[in-house]
């Protein structure tokens, strides 16, 4: 058993960081708030491994929360970044690299015929919502409980008192007016969607969702859910937006929209599209995207959008995914991990549910099934915290929340999965004793 519980350098760095950065982190998800303890400060990544400042090595199933489907420091991606940075970093002017990546995205994503690059998934979803509202001249939007689309004001919203009431802000600092046109529905609830359309249909600008949810843990769309949304949006003139920031190029080289055979009107992208560099994107039908400035009236802009270094990184990563097609192997590794976790838990009569699509999966401490936020939040989060620390101390780095997804990369091997399952068995045994 590897004991990586010694984290003195990380502790010092965490104390230092907290003196100048809120919570010591630049994104709350990293602060271990849900599990407690000191987050390891990471010094480097190599393939499927990360090493912290105390020299502890971990098998990484976070992958920077999704971008590293190829593993850390893929040589071709690193080389593309080095070559790009050798000619400058940013010009605030058009570059060839932007067209290279845009053409590849339009080639790979069925519902994208025009695409605008931005710098994060949040920027992508914020922009897509504005474009949908501008294109339809409507204000109301539907989102689903448990789906996260970044820290966009209109999407930081909690369900109103009644099932069909418009939302109220879920964060201080968001004015009620920003969320008063946002309706929150239960994920996978086709009846609630049909009722919402019958009540609000002609005033709806868009429906936005994660086609496979990763932000309440991995939750899979029911067999008719995406098709139902597609048909209702078409019938009522609302735009269907797939937030594929997490699923894009993760569950298929052609995204979830290809895997589930439902084409949205707009798609938002992030994470993998940047190959580890800050890139987001939104795109869709030509008629919709031609409403975007400078050719259209909907304004959206960004100093570093389409940054040539980030473009080169994303282009290299997507080309590898397209040309080397690791998806069958990602499926095999994901299946090996899923079945091993389920077998280990069953052997100890430990109540778990594993939801998986390809190389993204979540182990819920929950009898199951887990199909929406209500069922996901029935999970035993105290038991999850013990699981998390047991795995961390055995050199396995999983997401620090029950309500996130694990990611397997093309750099993982069957041996890495076997080592992970050995650690899982030891950790689960601790949970049941
Ligand atoms: P960013 O602004 O963090 O690049 O993307 C926001 C976003 C949008 N849509 C989906 C489906 C997402 O999953 C995300 C961000 N995901 C989280 C974790 N699940 C990022 C981690 C973090 O916030 O630090």
XYZ file of C-alpha atoms and ligand atoms in Angstrom:
457
model
C 0.000 0.000 0.000
C 1.339 3.447 -0.998
C 0.891 5.974 1.833
C 0.865 9.440 0.321
C -0.578 11.088 3.419
C 2.530 13.190 3.982
C 1.704 16.588 2.536
C 3.795 19.080 4.542
C 4.893 21.146 1.553
C 1.318 21.279 0.269
C 0.180 22.394 3.709
C 2.706 25.227 3.733
C 1.749 26.241 0.192
C -1.965 26.113 1.055
C -1.423 28.378 4.077
C 0.591 30.725 1.863
C -1.999 30.748 -0.915
C -4.804 31.534 1.513
C -3.043 34.761 2.427
C -3.514 36.192 -1.057
C -6.107 34.076 -2.931
C -9.696 33.574 -1.685
C -9.723 30.107 -0.107
C -6.236 29.569 -1.501
C -7.616 28.476 -4.861
C -8.552 30.012 -8.174
C -11.595 27.789 -8.468
C -13.666 26.591 -5.499
C -13.840 22.992 -6.757
C -10.139 22.576 -5.894
C -10.384 23.525 -2.222
C -11.471 20.117 -0.843
C -14.506 21.842 0.701
C -16.682 18.770 0.280
C -14.117 16.286 1.653
C -11.942 18.277 4.052
C -8.181 18.135 4.354
C -5.312 19.806 2.538
C -5.352 19.778 -1.269
C -2.061 18.526 -2.707
C -0.262 21.277 -4.621
C 0.637 19.696 -7.930
C 4.170 20.117 -9.270
C 3.869 18.221 -12.576
C 1.840 15.887 -14.709
C 3.130 13.023 -16.840
C 0.709 10.922 -18.871
C -1.795 9.443 -16.394
C 0.209 10.597 -13.367
C 0.522 13.760 -11.316
C 3.180 14.519 -8.691
C 2.641 16.888 -5.770
C 5.195 19.233 -4.182
C 5.952 16.581 -1.525
C 6.928 14.114 -4.238
C 3.778 11.981 -3.899
C 2.736 10.401 -7.209
C -0.945 9.783 -8.001
C -2.844 8.052 -10.785
C -4.966 10.971 -12.009
C -8.697 10.525 -12.727
C -9.454 14.279 -12.681
C -7.338 15.299 -15.672
C -7.756 18.998 -14.851
C -11.561 18.341 -14.659
C -11.732 16.895 -18.145
C -9.266 18.502 -20.599
C -6.563 15.814 -20.412
C -8.215 12.995 -22.359
C -4.734 12.331 -23.847
C -3.019 12.455 -20.452
C -0.612 15.119 -19.215
C 2.171 16.485 -21.455
C 1.302 14.572 -24.621
C 4.514 15.198 -26.611
C 2.732 16.312 -29.784
C 0.589 18.816 -27.878
C 3.575 20.156 -25.922
C 5.556 20.521 -29.138
C 2.685 22.399 -30.820
C 2.543 24.826 -27.885
C 6.323 25.332 -27.940
C 6.315 26.005 -31.676
C 3.422 28.469 -31.362
C 4.920 30.395 -28.455
C 8.214 30.739 -30.380
C 6.475 33.144 -32.803
C 4.714 35.215 -30.132
C 1.859 34.727 -27.700
C -1.010 36.989 -28.722
C -1.644 39.649 -31.352
C -5.262 40.769 -31.042
C -5.480 40.208 -34.771
C -6.659 37.285 -36.923
C -4.289 34.324 -37.173
C -4.260 31.155 -39.285
C -4.322 29.023 -36.134
C -7.868 30.170 -35.368
C -9.150 28.970 -38.727
C -7.265 25.674 -38.327
C -9.119 24.881 -35.086
C -12.453 26.332 -36.230
C -12.435 24.199 -39.398
C -11.637 21.076 -37.368
C -14.441 21.794 -34.877
C -16.921 22.315 -37.732
C -15.722 19.035 -39.285
C -16.117 17.055 -36.059
C -19.259 18.475 -34.405
C -22.490 17.667 -36.287
C -24.459 20.707 -35.101
C -21.693 23.285 -35.636
C -21.335 25.048 -38.979
C -19.889 28.258 -37.529
C -17.946 28.584 -34.286
C -16.654 31.457 -32.162
C -13.708 30.866 -29.832
C -13.743 32.232 -26.286
C -11.596 31.534 -23.205
C -13.695 29.303 -20.943
C -16.785 27.152 -20.803
C -18.530 29.873 -18.825
C -17.900 32.401 -21.578
C -19.210 29.871 -24.084
C -22.509 29.248 -22.292
C -22.984 32.924 -21.397
C -22.523 33.850 -25.058
C -24.752 31.047 -26.346
C -27.617 32.134 -24.100
C -27.267 35.741 -25.300
C -27.200 34.644 -28.942
C -30.270 32.435 -28.446
C -32.163 35.317 -26.856
C -31.050 37.722 -29.566
C -31.827 35.330 -32.412
C -35.318 34.428 -31.130
C -36.177 37.828 -29.582
C -37.347 35.844 -26.562
C -36.061 35.985 -22.971
C -37.075 32.804 -21.133
C -34.737 29.799 -20.896
C -34.979 26.322 -19.405
C -32.151 24.635 -17.549
C -32.130 21.458 -15.469
C -31.453 20.950 -11.781
C -28.001 19.440 -11.319
C -26.597 20.716 -14.596
C -23.782 23.244 -14.219
C -22.927 25.596 -17.052
C -20.276 27.788 -15.439
C -20.830 30.836 -13.270
C -23.181 32.660 -15.648
C -25.574 34.992 -13.764
C -28.699 33.709 -15.519
C -27.690 30.093 -14.851
C -26.689 30.445 -11.169
C -30.256 29.735 -10.222
C -32.238 27.456 -7.942
C -35.670 26.123 -8.594
C -38.512 28.303 -7.488
C -41.057 27.134 -4.921
C -43.314 25.374 -7.406
C -42.275 22.971 -10.114
C -42.975 25.471 -12.862
C -41.959 28.686 -11.166
C -39.116 30.745 -12.582
C -35.867 30.606 -10.659
C -34.238 32.686 -7.956
C -30.488 33.337 -7.662
C -28.378 30.606 -6.075
C -25.519 33.005 -5.338
C -25.273 36.381 -3.633
C -24.478 39.100 -6.127
C -26.853 37.806 -8.788
C -29.817 40.205 -9.114
C -33.257 38.595 -9.147
C -33.777 40.041 -12.596
C -30.952 37.893 -13.960
C -32.711 34.662 -13.053
C -36.374 35.633 -13.276
C -36.497 34.331 -16.853
C -34.861 31.018 -16.022
C -36.996 27.944 -15.453
C -35.455 24.969 -13.641
C -36.775 21.490 -14.403
C -35.804 18.031 -13.140
C -33.326 16.258 -15.447
C -34.822 13.311 -17.327
C -38.390 14.456 -16.569
C -40.094 14.517 -19.963
C -43.484 15.271 -18.387
C -42.174 18.412 -16.696
C -40.612 19.536 -19.975
C -43.841 18.983 -21.895
C -45.789 20.919 -19.250
C -43.273 23.788 -19.347
C -43.559 24.030 -23.108
C -47.343 24.026 -22.940
C -47.186 26.896 -20.466
C -44.204 28.907 -21.751
C -43.521 27.465 -25.203
C -43.834 30.580 -27.351
C -41.804 32.682 -24.911
C -38.872 30.263 -24.667
C -35.600 31.308 -26.279
C -33.717 28.121 -25.460
C -33.301 24.943 -23.496
C -29.750 24.338 -22.265
C -28.491 21.108 -20.756
C -25.561 18.777 -20.406
C -26.491 15.926 -22.801
C -24.737 13.632 -20.344
C -24.599 15.334 -16.999
C -21.261 15.368 -15.192
C -21.963 18.010 -12.560
C -24.306 16.101 -10.309
C -22.012 13.172 -10.825
C -22.423 11.308 -14.123
C -26.128 11.066 -14.990
C -27.206 9.536 -18.279
C -30.145 10.849 -20.362
C -33.145 8.521 -20.576
C -33.741 6.860 -23.945
C -36.273 9.471 -25.120
C -35.196 12.536 -23.121
C -32.939 14.236 -25.673
C -35.283 13.422 -28.572
C -38.228 14.857 -26.631
C -36.312 18.094 -26.057
C -35.316 18.252 -29.721
C -38.900 17.838 -30.931
C -40.404 20.312 -28.459
C -37.794 22.972 -29.266
C -38.421 22.525 -32.978
C -42.200 22.692 -32.542
C -42.067 25.878 -30.448
C -39.232 27.785 -32.160
C -36.902 27.531 -29.168
C -33.214 26.712 -29.616
C -31.789 23.490 -28.178
C -28.340 24.147 -26.696
C -26.126 21.203 -25.765
C -23.546 22.249 -23.225
C -20.774 19.880 -24.317
C -18.021 21.587 -22.365
C -17.466 18.265 -20.581
C -18.876 15.723 -23.069
C -17.414 17.351 -26.176
C -14.762 15.059 -27.701
C -14.983 13.054 -24.427
C -17.797 10.570 -25.130
C -17.126 10.520 -28.888
C -14.892 12.384 -31.349
C -18.198 13.778 -32.630
C -19.441 14.629 -29.102
C -22.552 13.440 -27.261
C -24.808 14.763 -30.026
C -23.418 12.058 -32.330
C -23.383 9.325 -29.661
C -27.054 9.973 -28.865
C -28.093 10.926 -32.427
C -29.684 14.247 -31.488
C -28.391 17.419 -33.144
C -28.812 20.657 -31.160
C -29.169 24.120 -32.664
C -26.148 25.360 -30.695
C -23.260 23.656 -28.914
C -20.925 24.982 -26.251
C -17.446 23.524 -25.865
C -14.470 23.788 -23.502
C -11.955 21.592 -21.652
C -10.683 19.120 -24.305
C -10.985 21.687 -27.127
C -8.017 23.568 -25.596
C -5.778 20.538 -25.022
C -5.082 21.880 -21.519
C -4.935 25.557 -22.509
C -7.810 28.021 -21.816
C -10.252 27.626 -24.706
C -14.044 27.683 -24.838
C -16.229 27.875 -27.917
C -19.848 28.201 -28.973
C -21.254 27.371 -32.367
C -24.259 26.213 -34.283
C -26.318 26.710 -37.404
C -25.138 29.361 -39.870
C -28.334 31.431 -39.583
C -28.026 31.540 -35.800
C -24.295 32.336 -35.716
C -24.678 35.081 -38.313
C -26.527 37.031 -35.620
C -23.174 37.431 -33.798
C -21.142 40.654 -34.058
C -19.549 41.885 -36.275
C -21.902 40.499 -38.943
C -24.915 40.422 -36.635
C -26.241 42.528 -33.795
C -25.548 40.235 -30.821
C -22.381 41.541 -29.168
C -19.655 39.255 -27.815
C -15.895 39.851 -27.699
C -12.633 38.844 -25.976
C -9.042 40.110 -25.940
C -7.464 36.670 -25.842
C -10.174 34.756 -27.687
C -8.617 32.590 -30.396
C -5.200 33.017 -28.816
C -2.788 31.322 -31.268
C -0.924 29.367 -28.565
C -4.176 27.965 -27.182
C -5.439 27.314 -30.695
C -2.308 25.310 -31.526
C -2.739 23.272 -28.350
C -6.395 22.483 -29.035
C -5.790 21.770 -32.713
C -2.990 19.303 -31.902
C -5.150 17.526 -29.327
C -8.228 17.223 -31.538
C -6.141 16.024 -34.488
C -4.681 13.245 -32.350
C -8.168 12.261 -31.187
C -9.488 12.283 -34.771
C -6.540 10.471 -36.372
C -5.580 8.004 -33.634
C -9.170 7.313 -32.451
C -8.521 6.118 -28.871
C -12.244 5.801 -28.122
C -12.509 2.016 -28.234
C -9.630 1.770 -25.766
C -11.169 4.503 -23.571
C -14.388 2.470 -23.582
C -12.498 -0.691 -22.562
C -10.612 1.049 -19.750
C -13.806 2.712 -18.528
C -15.635 -0.610 -18.562
C -12.753 -2.307 -16.696
C -12.865 0.371 -13.996
C -16.679 0.282 -13.749
C -16.933 -3.487 -13.462
C -14.058 -3.690 -11.011
C -15.587 -1.078 -8.721
C -18.990 -2.779 -8.848
C -17.492 -6.221 -8.142
C -15.425 -4.918 -5.218
C -18.458 -3.211 -3.678
C -20.717 -6.206 -4.225
C -18.203 -8.496 -2.529
C -18.493 -6.318 0.593
C -22.232 -5.711 0.319
C -21.487 -1.986 -0.056
C -24.348 -0.018 -1.676
C -22.975 1.775 -4.748
C -24.159 2.809 -8.202
C -21.748 3.428 -11.068
C -22.979 5.587 -13.958
C -20.660 5.649 -16.964
C -20.552 6.911 -20.528
C -17.301 5.995 -22.220
C -14.395 7.341 -20.151
C -16.453 9.509 -17.782
C -18.012 7.851 -14.755
C -19.129 8.373 -11.171
C -19.162 5.947 -8.235
C -22.190 6.998 -6.163
C -22.501 5.757 -2.576
C -26.156 5.208 -3.250
C -28.457 2.211 -3.809
C -29.502 3.816 -7.106
C -30.704 4.274 -9.690
C -29.252 7.793 -9.995
C -31.138 9.591 -12.748
C -31.505 13.180 -11.527
C -30.421 15.603 -8.795
C -32.933 14.280 -6.248
C -31.632 10.722 -6.504
C -27.997 11.880 -6.736
C -28.287 13.847 -3.487
C -29.419 10.707 -1.672
C -25.772 9.589 -1.871
C -23.812 9.092 1.361
C -21.414 12.052 1.123
C -19.745 11.244 4.445
C -18.866 7.801 3.124
C -17.685 9.450 -0.115
C -15.280 11.679 1.868
C -13.746 8.621 3.572
C -13.503 6.936 0.157
C -11.818 10.006 -1.318
C -9.123 10.204 1.373
C -8.568 6.465 1.410
C -7.907 6.525 -2.325
C -5.777 9.686 -2.122
C -3.580 8.146 0.574
C -3.136 5.123 -1.687
C -1.992 7.252 -4.619
C -5.285 7.503 -6.516
C -6.520 11.040 -7.332
C -10.290 11.096 -7.892
C -12.535 14.192 -7.950
C -12.948 15.759 -4.493
C -16.758 15.670 -4.625
C -19.435 13.009 -4.901
C -21.083 15.225 -7.534
C -18.322 15.193 -10.143
C -17.139 12.708 -12.768
C -13.954 10.666 -12.952
C -12.112 10.738 -16.267
C -9.971 7.993 -17.784
C -7.386 9.148 -20.312
C -5.749 7.494 -23.325
C -2.520 7.521 -21.289
C -3.974 5.170 -18.652
C -3.310 1.460 -19.106
C -5.023 -1.656 -17.842
C -2.297 -1.870 -15.182
C -3.213 1.594 -13.883
C -6.821 0.435 -13.632
C -5.753 -2.748 -11.808
C -3.736 -0.683 -9.295
C -6.731 1.597 -8.834
C -9.009 -1.378 -8.174
C -6.540 -2.777 -5.626
C -6.652 0.556 -3.796
C -10.444 0.627 -4.134
C -10.789 -2.806 -2.552
C -8.637 -1.818 0.436
C -10.492 1.472 0.815
C -13.944 -0.078 0.541
C -12.960 -2.621 3.202
C -12.199 0.309 5.527
C -15.619 1.802 4.747
C -17.512 -1.313 5.822
C -15.517 -2.062 8.991
P -15.284 26.728 -17.204
O -15.768 28.177 -17.134
O -14.922 26.188 -15.833
O -14.186 26.506 -18.232
O -16.513 25.840 -17.732
C -17.740 25.899 -17.040
C -18.516 24.627 -17.354
C -19.536 24.684 -18.272
N -20.253 23.578 -18.603
C -19.966 22.375 -18.040
C -20.774 21.178 -18.427
C -18.923 22.265 -17.082
O -18.655 21.056 -16.517
C -18.179 23.406 -16.734
C -17.081 23.368 -15.688
N -16.898 22.119 -15.001
C -16.326 22.208 -13.685
C -16.280 20.847 -12.999
N -17.284 19.941 -13.334
C -14.972 22.822 -13.740
C -14.174 22.743 -12.460
C -14.102 24.062 -11.763
O -15.125 24.775 -11.687
O -12.984 24.359 -11.277
